[in-house]
PDB file of C-alpha atoms in Angstrom:
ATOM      1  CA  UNK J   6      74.608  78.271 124.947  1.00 50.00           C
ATOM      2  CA  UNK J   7      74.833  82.371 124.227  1.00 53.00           C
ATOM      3  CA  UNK J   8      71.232  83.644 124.364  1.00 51.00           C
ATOM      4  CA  UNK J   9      72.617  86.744 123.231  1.00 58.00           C
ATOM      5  CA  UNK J  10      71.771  88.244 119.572  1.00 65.00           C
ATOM      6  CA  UNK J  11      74.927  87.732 116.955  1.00 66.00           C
ATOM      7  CA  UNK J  12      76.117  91.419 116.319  1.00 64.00           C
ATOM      8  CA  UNK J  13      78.760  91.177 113.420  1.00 68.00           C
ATOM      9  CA  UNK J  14      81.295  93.525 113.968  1.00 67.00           C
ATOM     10  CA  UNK J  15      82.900  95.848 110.794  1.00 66.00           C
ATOM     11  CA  UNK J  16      86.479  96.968 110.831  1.00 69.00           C
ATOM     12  CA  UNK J  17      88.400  99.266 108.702  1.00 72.00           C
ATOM     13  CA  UNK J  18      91.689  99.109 107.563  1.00 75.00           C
ATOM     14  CA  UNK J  19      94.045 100.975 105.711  1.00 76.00           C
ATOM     15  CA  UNK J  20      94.157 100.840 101.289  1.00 82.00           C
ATOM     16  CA  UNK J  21      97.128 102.935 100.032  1.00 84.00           C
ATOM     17  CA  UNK J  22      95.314 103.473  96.888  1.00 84.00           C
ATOM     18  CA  UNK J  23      96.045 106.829  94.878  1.00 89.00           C
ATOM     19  CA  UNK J  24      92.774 109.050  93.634  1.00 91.00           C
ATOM     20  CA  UNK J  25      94.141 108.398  90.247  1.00 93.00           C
ATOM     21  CA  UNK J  26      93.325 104.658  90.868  1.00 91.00           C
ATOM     22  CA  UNK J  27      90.146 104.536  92.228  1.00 92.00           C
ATOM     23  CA  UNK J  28      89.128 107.314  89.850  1.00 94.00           C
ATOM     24  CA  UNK J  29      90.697 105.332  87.024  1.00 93.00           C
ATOM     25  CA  UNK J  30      88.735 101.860  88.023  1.00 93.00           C
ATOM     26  CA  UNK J  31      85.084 104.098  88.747  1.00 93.00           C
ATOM     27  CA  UNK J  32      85.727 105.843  85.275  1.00 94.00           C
ATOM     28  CA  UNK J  33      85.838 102.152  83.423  1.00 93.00           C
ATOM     29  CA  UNK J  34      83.058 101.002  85.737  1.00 92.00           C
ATOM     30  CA  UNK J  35      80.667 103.966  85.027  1.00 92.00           C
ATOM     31  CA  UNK J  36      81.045 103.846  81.217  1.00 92.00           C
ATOM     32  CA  UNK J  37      80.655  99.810  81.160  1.00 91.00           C
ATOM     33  CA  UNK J  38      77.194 100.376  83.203  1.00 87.00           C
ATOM     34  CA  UNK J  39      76.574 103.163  80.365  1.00 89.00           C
ATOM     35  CA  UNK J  40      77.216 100.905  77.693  1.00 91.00           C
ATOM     36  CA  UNK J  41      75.210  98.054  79.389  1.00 87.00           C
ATOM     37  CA  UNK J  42      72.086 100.528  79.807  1.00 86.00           C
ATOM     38  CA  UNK J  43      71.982  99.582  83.627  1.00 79.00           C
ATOM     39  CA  UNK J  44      70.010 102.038  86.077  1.00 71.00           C
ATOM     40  CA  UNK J  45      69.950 100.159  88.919  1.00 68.00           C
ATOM     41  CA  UNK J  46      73.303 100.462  90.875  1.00 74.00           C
ATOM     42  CA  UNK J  47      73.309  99.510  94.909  1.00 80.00           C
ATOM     43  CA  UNK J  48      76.444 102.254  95.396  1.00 88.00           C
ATOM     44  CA  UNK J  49      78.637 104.581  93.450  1.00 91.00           C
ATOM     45  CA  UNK J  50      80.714 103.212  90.854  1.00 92.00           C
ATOM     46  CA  UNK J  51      83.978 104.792  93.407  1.00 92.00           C
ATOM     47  CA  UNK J  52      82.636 102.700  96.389  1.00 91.00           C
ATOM     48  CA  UNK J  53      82.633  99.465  93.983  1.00 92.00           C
ATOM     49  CA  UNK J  54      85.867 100.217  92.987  1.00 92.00           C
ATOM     50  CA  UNK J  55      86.865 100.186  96.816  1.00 91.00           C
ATOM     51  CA  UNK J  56      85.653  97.254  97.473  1.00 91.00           C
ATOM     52  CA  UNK J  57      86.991  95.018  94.598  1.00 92.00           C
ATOM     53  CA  UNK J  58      90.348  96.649  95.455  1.00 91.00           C
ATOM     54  CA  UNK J  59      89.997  95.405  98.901  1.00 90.00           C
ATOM     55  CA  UNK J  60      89.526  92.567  97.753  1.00 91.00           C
ATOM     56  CA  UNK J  61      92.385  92.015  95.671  1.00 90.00           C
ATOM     57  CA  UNK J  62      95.409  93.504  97.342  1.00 87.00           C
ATOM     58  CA  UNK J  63      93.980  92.453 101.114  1.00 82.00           C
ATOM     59  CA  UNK J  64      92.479  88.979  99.888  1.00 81.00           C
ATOM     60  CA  UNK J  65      89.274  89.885 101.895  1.00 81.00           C
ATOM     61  CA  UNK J  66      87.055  86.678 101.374  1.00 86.00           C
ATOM     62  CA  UNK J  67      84.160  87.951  99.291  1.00 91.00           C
ATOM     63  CA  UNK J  68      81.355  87.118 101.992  1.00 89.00           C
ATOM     64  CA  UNK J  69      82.975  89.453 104.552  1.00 87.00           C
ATOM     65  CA  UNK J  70      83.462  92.193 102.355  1.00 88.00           C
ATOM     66  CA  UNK J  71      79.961  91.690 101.074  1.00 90.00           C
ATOM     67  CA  UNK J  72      78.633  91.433 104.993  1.00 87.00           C
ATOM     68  CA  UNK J  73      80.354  94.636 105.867  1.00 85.00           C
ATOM     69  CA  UNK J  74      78.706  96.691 102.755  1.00 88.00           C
ATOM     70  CA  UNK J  75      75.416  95.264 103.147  1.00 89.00           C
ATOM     71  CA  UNK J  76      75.481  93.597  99.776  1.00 92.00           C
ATOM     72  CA  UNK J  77      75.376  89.742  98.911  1.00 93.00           C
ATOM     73  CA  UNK J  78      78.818  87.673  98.264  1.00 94.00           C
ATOM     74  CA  UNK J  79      77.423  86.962  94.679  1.00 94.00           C
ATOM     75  CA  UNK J  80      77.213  90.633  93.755  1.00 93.00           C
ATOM     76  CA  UNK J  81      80.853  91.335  95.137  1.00 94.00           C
ATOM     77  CA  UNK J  82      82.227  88.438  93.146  1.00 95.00           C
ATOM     78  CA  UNK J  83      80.262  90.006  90.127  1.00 93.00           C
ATOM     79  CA  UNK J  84      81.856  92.960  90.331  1.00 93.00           C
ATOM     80  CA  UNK J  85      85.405  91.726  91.077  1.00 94.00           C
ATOM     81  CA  UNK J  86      85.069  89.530  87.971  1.00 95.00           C
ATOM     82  CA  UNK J  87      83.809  92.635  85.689  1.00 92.00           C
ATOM     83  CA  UNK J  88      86.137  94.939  86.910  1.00 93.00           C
ATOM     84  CA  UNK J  89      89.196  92.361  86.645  1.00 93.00           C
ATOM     85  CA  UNK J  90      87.396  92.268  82.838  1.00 93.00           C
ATOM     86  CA  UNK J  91      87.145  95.558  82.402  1.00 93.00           C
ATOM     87  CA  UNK J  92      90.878  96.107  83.003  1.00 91.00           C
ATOM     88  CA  UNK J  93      91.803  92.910  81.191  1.00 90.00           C
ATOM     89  CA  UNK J  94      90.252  94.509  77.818  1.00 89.00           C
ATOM     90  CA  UNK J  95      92.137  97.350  78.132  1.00 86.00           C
ATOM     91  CA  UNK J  96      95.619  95.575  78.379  1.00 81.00           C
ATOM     92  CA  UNK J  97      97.472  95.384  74.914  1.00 78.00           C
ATOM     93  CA  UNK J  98      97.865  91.908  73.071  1.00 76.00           C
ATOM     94  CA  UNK J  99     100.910  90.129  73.732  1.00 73.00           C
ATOM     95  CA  UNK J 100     102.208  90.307  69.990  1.00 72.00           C
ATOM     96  CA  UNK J 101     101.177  94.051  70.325  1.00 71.00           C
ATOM     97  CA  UNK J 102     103.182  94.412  73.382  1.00 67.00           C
ATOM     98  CA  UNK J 103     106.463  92.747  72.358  1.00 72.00           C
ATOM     99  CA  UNK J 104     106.822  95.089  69.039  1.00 68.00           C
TER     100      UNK J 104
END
């Protein structure tokens, strides 16, 4: 048996994500947390966006990307699924779309 302390180790890896994106997903974030009449936010509305997009293009599970940010897997999963909302609303109707 290992008498030694668990250390979890954090790695980094590379998100080709433009500023425009990020910028584009804080942007939506900040004004829904506006609109909500929220004041208590763990990071920056840019850092969220970082996350959730780490999340969806590298398939991170949720519990390690919430372990290496020092958050809980629920909250990451909350914001994934408001952010995936958030950009969902502003999508045009199919009927819309087709004309």
């Amino acid at each position: 048996m290992n008498t030694r302390a668990h250390c979890p180790l954090v790695y980094q890896c590379l998100l080709p994500l433009s500023t425009h994106t990020v910028n584009h997903l804080a942007g939506l974030l900040r004004r829904h947390l506006k609109a909500i009449r929220t004041r208590w936010q763990i990071m920056p509305p840019a850092r969220i966006a970082v996350i959730v997009l780490a999340v969806l293009r590298h398939d991170q599970r949720l519990a390690d990307m919430a372990g290496g940010n020092n958050v809980s897997e629920s909250t990451v999963r909350r914001w994934r699924d408001e952010l995936i909302a958030l950009l969902a609303a502003q999508a045009p109707r199919v009927d819309r779309a087709l004309k």
